[in-house]
Tab-separated table of C-alpha atoms in Angstrom:
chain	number	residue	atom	x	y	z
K	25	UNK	CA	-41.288	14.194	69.859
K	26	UNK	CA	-44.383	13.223	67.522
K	27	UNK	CA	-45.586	10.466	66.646
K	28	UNK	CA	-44.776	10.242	62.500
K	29	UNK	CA	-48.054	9.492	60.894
K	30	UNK	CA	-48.268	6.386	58.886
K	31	UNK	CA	-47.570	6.811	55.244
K	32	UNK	CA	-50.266	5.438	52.812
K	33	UNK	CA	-48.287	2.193	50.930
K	34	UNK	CA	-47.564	2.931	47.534
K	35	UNK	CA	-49.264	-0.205	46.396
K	36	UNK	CA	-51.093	-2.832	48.128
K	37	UNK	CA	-47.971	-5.446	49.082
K	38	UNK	CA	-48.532	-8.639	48.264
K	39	UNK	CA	-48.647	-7.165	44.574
K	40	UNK	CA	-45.973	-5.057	44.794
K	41	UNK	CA	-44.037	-7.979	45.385
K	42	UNK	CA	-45.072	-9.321	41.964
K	43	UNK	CA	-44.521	-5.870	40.304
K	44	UNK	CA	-40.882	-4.711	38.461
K	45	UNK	CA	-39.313	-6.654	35.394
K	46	UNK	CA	-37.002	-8.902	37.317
K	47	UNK	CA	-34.908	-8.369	33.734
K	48	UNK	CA	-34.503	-4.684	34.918
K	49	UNK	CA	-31.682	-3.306	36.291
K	50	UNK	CA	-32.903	-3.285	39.682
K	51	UNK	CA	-34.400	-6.728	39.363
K	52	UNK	CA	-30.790	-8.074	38.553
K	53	UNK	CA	-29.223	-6.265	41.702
K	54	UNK	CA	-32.119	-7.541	43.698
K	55	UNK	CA	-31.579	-11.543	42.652
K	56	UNK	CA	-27.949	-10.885	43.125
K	57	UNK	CA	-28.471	-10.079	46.025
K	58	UNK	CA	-30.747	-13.126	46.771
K	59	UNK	CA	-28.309	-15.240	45.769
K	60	UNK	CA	-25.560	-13.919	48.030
K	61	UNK	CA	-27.798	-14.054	50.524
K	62	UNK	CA	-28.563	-17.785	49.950
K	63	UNK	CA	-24.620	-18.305	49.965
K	64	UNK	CA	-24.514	-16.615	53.659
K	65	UNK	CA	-27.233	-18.505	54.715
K	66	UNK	CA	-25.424	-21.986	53.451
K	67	UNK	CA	-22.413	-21.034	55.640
K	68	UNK	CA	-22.236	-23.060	58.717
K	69	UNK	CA	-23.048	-21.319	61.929
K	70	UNK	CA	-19.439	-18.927	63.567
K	71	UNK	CA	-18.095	-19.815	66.490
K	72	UNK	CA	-16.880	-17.511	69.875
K	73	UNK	CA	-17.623	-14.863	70.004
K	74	UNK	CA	-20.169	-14.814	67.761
K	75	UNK	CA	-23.394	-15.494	69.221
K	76	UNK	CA	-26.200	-13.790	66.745
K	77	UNK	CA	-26.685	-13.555	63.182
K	78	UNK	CA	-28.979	-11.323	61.269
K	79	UNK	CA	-30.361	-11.755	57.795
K	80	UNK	CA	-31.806	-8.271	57.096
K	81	UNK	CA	-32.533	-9.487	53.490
K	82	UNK	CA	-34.898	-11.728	54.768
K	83	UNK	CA	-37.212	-10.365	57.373
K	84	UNK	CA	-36.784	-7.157	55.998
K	85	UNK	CA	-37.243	-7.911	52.691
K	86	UNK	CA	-40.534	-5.790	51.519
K	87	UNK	CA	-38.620	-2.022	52.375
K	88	UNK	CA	-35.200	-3.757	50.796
K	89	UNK	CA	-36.622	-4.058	47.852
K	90	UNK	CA	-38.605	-1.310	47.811
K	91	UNK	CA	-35.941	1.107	48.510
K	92	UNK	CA	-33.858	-0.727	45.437
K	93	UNK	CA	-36.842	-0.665	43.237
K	94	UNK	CA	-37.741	2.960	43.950
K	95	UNK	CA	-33.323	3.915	43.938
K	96	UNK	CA	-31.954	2.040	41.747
K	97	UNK	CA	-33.652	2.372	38.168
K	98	UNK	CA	-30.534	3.538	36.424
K	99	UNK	CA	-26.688	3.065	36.483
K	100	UNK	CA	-24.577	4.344	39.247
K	101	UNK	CA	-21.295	5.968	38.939
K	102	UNK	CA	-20.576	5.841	42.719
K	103	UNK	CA	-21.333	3.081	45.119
K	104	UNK	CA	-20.673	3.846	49.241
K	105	UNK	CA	-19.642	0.636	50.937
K	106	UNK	CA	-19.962	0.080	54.405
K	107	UNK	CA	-18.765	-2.619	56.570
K	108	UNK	CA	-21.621	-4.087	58.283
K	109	UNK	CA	-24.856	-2.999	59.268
K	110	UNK	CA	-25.522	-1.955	62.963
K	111	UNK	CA	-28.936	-2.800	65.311
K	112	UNK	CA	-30.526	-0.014	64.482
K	113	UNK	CA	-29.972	0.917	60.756
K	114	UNK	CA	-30.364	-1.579	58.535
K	115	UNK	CA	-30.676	-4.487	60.609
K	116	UNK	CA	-33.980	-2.511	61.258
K	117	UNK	CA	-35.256	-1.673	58.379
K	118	UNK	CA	-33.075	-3.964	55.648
K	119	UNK	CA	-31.971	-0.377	53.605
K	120	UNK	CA	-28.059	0.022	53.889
K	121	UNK	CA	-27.053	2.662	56.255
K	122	UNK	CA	-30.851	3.391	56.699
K	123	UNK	CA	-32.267	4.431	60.421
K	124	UNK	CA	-36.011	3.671	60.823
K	125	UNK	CA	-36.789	7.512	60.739
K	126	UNK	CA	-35.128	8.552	57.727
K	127	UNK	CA	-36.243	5.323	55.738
K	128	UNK	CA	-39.668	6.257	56.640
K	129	UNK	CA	-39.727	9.917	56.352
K	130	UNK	CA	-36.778	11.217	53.758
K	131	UNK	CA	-36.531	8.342	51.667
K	132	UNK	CA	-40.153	7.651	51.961
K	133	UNK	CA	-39.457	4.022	51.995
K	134	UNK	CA	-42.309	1.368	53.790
K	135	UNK	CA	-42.769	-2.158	54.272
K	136	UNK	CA	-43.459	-4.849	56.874
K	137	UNK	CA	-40.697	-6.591	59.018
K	138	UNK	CA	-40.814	-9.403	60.758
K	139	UNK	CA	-38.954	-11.048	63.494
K	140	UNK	CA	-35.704	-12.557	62.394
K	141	UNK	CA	-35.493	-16.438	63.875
K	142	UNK	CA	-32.916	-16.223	67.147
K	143	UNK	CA	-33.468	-12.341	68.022
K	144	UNK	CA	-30.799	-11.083	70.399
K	145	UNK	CA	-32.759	-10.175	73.090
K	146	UNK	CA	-31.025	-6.653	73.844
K	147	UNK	CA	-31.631	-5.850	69.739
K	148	UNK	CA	-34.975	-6.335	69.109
K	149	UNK	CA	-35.904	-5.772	65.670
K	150	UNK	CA	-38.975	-3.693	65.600
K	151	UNK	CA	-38.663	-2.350	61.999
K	152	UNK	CA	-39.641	1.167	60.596
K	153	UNK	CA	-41.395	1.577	64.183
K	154	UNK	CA	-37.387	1.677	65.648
K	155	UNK	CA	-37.124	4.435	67.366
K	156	UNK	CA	-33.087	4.557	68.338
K	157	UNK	CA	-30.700	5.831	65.758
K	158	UNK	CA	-27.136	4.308	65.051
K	159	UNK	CA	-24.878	5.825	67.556
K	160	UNK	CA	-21.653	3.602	69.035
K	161	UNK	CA	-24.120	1.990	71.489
K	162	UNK	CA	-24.320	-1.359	70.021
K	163	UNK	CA	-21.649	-4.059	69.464
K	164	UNK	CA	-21.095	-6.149	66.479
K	165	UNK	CA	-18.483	-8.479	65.948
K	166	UNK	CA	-16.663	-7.297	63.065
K	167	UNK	CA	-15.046	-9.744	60.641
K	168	UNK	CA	-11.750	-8.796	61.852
K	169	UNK	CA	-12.593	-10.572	65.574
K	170	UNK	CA	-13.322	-13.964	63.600
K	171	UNK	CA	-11.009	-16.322	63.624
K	172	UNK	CA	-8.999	-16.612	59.905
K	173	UNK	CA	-10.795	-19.440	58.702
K	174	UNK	CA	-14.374	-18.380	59.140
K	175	UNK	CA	-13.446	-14.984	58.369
K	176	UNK	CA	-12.004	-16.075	54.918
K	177	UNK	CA	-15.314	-17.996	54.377
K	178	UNK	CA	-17.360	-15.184	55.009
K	179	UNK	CA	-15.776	-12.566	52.817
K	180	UNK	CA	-15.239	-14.564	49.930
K	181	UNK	CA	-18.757	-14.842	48.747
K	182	UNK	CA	-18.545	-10.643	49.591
K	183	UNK	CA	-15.839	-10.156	47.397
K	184	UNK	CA	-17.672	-12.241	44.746
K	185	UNK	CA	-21.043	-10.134	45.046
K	186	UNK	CA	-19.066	-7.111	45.610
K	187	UNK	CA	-17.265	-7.449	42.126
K	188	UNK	CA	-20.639	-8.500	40.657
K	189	UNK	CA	-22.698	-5.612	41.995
K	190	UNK	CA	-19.956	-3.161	41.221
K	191	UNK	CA	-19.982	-4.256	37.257
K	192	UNK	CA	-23.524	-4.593	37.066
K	193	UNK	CA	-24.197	-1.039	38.132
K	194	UNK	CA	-21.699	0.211	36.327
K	195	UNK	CA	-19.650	1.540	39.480
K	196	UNK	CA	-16.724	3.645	38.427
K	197	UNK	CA	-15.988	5.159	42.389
K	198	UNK	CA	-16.142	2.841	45.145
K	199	UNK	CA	-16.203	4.812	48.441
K	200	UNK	CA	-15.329	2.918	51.242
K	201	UNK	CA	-16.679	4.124	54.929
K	202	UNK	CA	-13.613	3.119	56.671
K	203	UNK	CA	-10.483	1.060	56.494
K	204	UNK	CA	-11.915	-2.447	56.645
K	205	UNK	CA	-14.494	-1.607	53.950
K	206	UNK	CA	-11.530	0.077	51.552
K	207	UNK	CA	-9.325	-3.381	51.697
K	208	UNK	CA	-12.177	-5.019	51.431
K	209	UNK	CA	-13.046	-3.163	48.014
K	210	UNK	CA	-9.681	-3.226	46.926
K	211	UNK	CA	-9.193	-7.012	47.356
K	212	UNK	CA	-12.649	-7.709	45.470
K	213	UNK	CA	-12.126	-5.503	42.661
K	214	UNK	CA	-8.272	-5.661	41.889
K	215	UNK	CA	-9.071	-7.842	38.707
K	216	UNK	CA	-11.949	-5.369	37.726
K	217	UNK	CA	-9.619	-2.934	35.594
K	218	UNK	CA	-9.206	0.446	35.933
């Protein structure tokens, strides 16, 4: 297999970063988003048998947001909702259900990544370079292995942004990838109306 060759950035990044009406509708997704992120963040750290936690939104923030600027520049009627990201989709390249190769070369998506503080060392993050696709190799720890309490304290501020997202967007399908995911969606937006 080839080498890809390096795409040419869009824009130099430090001023992309500035770039976009944060009063847009992917400016609103992307502070939600912030903000749920900040409430993760806050949560104190899970016990057994948790023992690493990624936070794609932050050292893979440039293609994040350049995949929701580029995406996400009108309402959408469907939103696909996945349970958690695995080591080598998003938590590679911070773009939901994105592998490193099709980030870089269908959606045409680029950006730095850095390191995320406490790296597992058998799921390196090495970004849009990441050369292993998303098969059943790696293991998360889903929220249904957490005990109740952290597991409630985890999902609630997902439910909240889930509920958020979904009428900011104007989502009228919600389709869940798996069982989890569905309950999940159904919980968060029971009081959202038909």
């Amino acid at each position: 297999m080839t080498e890809p060759e390096p795409l040419p950035a869009d824009e130099d990044e430090a001023a992309e970063d500035e770039e976009g009406d944060e009063g847009d509708l992917a400016g609103r997704f992307l502070r939600l988003e912030r903000e749920q992120d900040a409430e993760l963040r806050a949560l104190s750290p899970f016990g057994a048998p948790v023992t690493h936690v990624y936070h794609p939104l932050q050292y893979a923030w440039r293609p994040h947001r350049r995949f929701v600027r580029r995406y996400l520049r009108t309402p959408k009627r469907v939103l696909f909702l996945g349970m958690n990201p695995g080591p080598f989709g998003m938590a590679q390249t911070g773009v939901p259900f994105g592998e490193a190769w099709h980030v870089r070369e269908w959606l045409r998506v680029t950006g730095a990544v850095t390191k995320p503080p406490g790296e597992h060392p058998k799921r390196p993050v090495l970004g849009l370079s990441c050369h292993r696709s998303e098969r059943a190799s790696g293991r998360n720890v889903p929220p249904t292995e957490l005990p109740p309490p952290e597991r409630d304290r985890l999902l609630g501020p997902c439910d909240r942004a889930l509920a958020r997202a979904v009428g900011l967007l104007g989502v009228g399908l919600v389709v869940a990838v798996g069982r989890f995911a569905e309950r999940r969606a159904r919980r968060a937006l029971a009081g959202a109306g038909p």
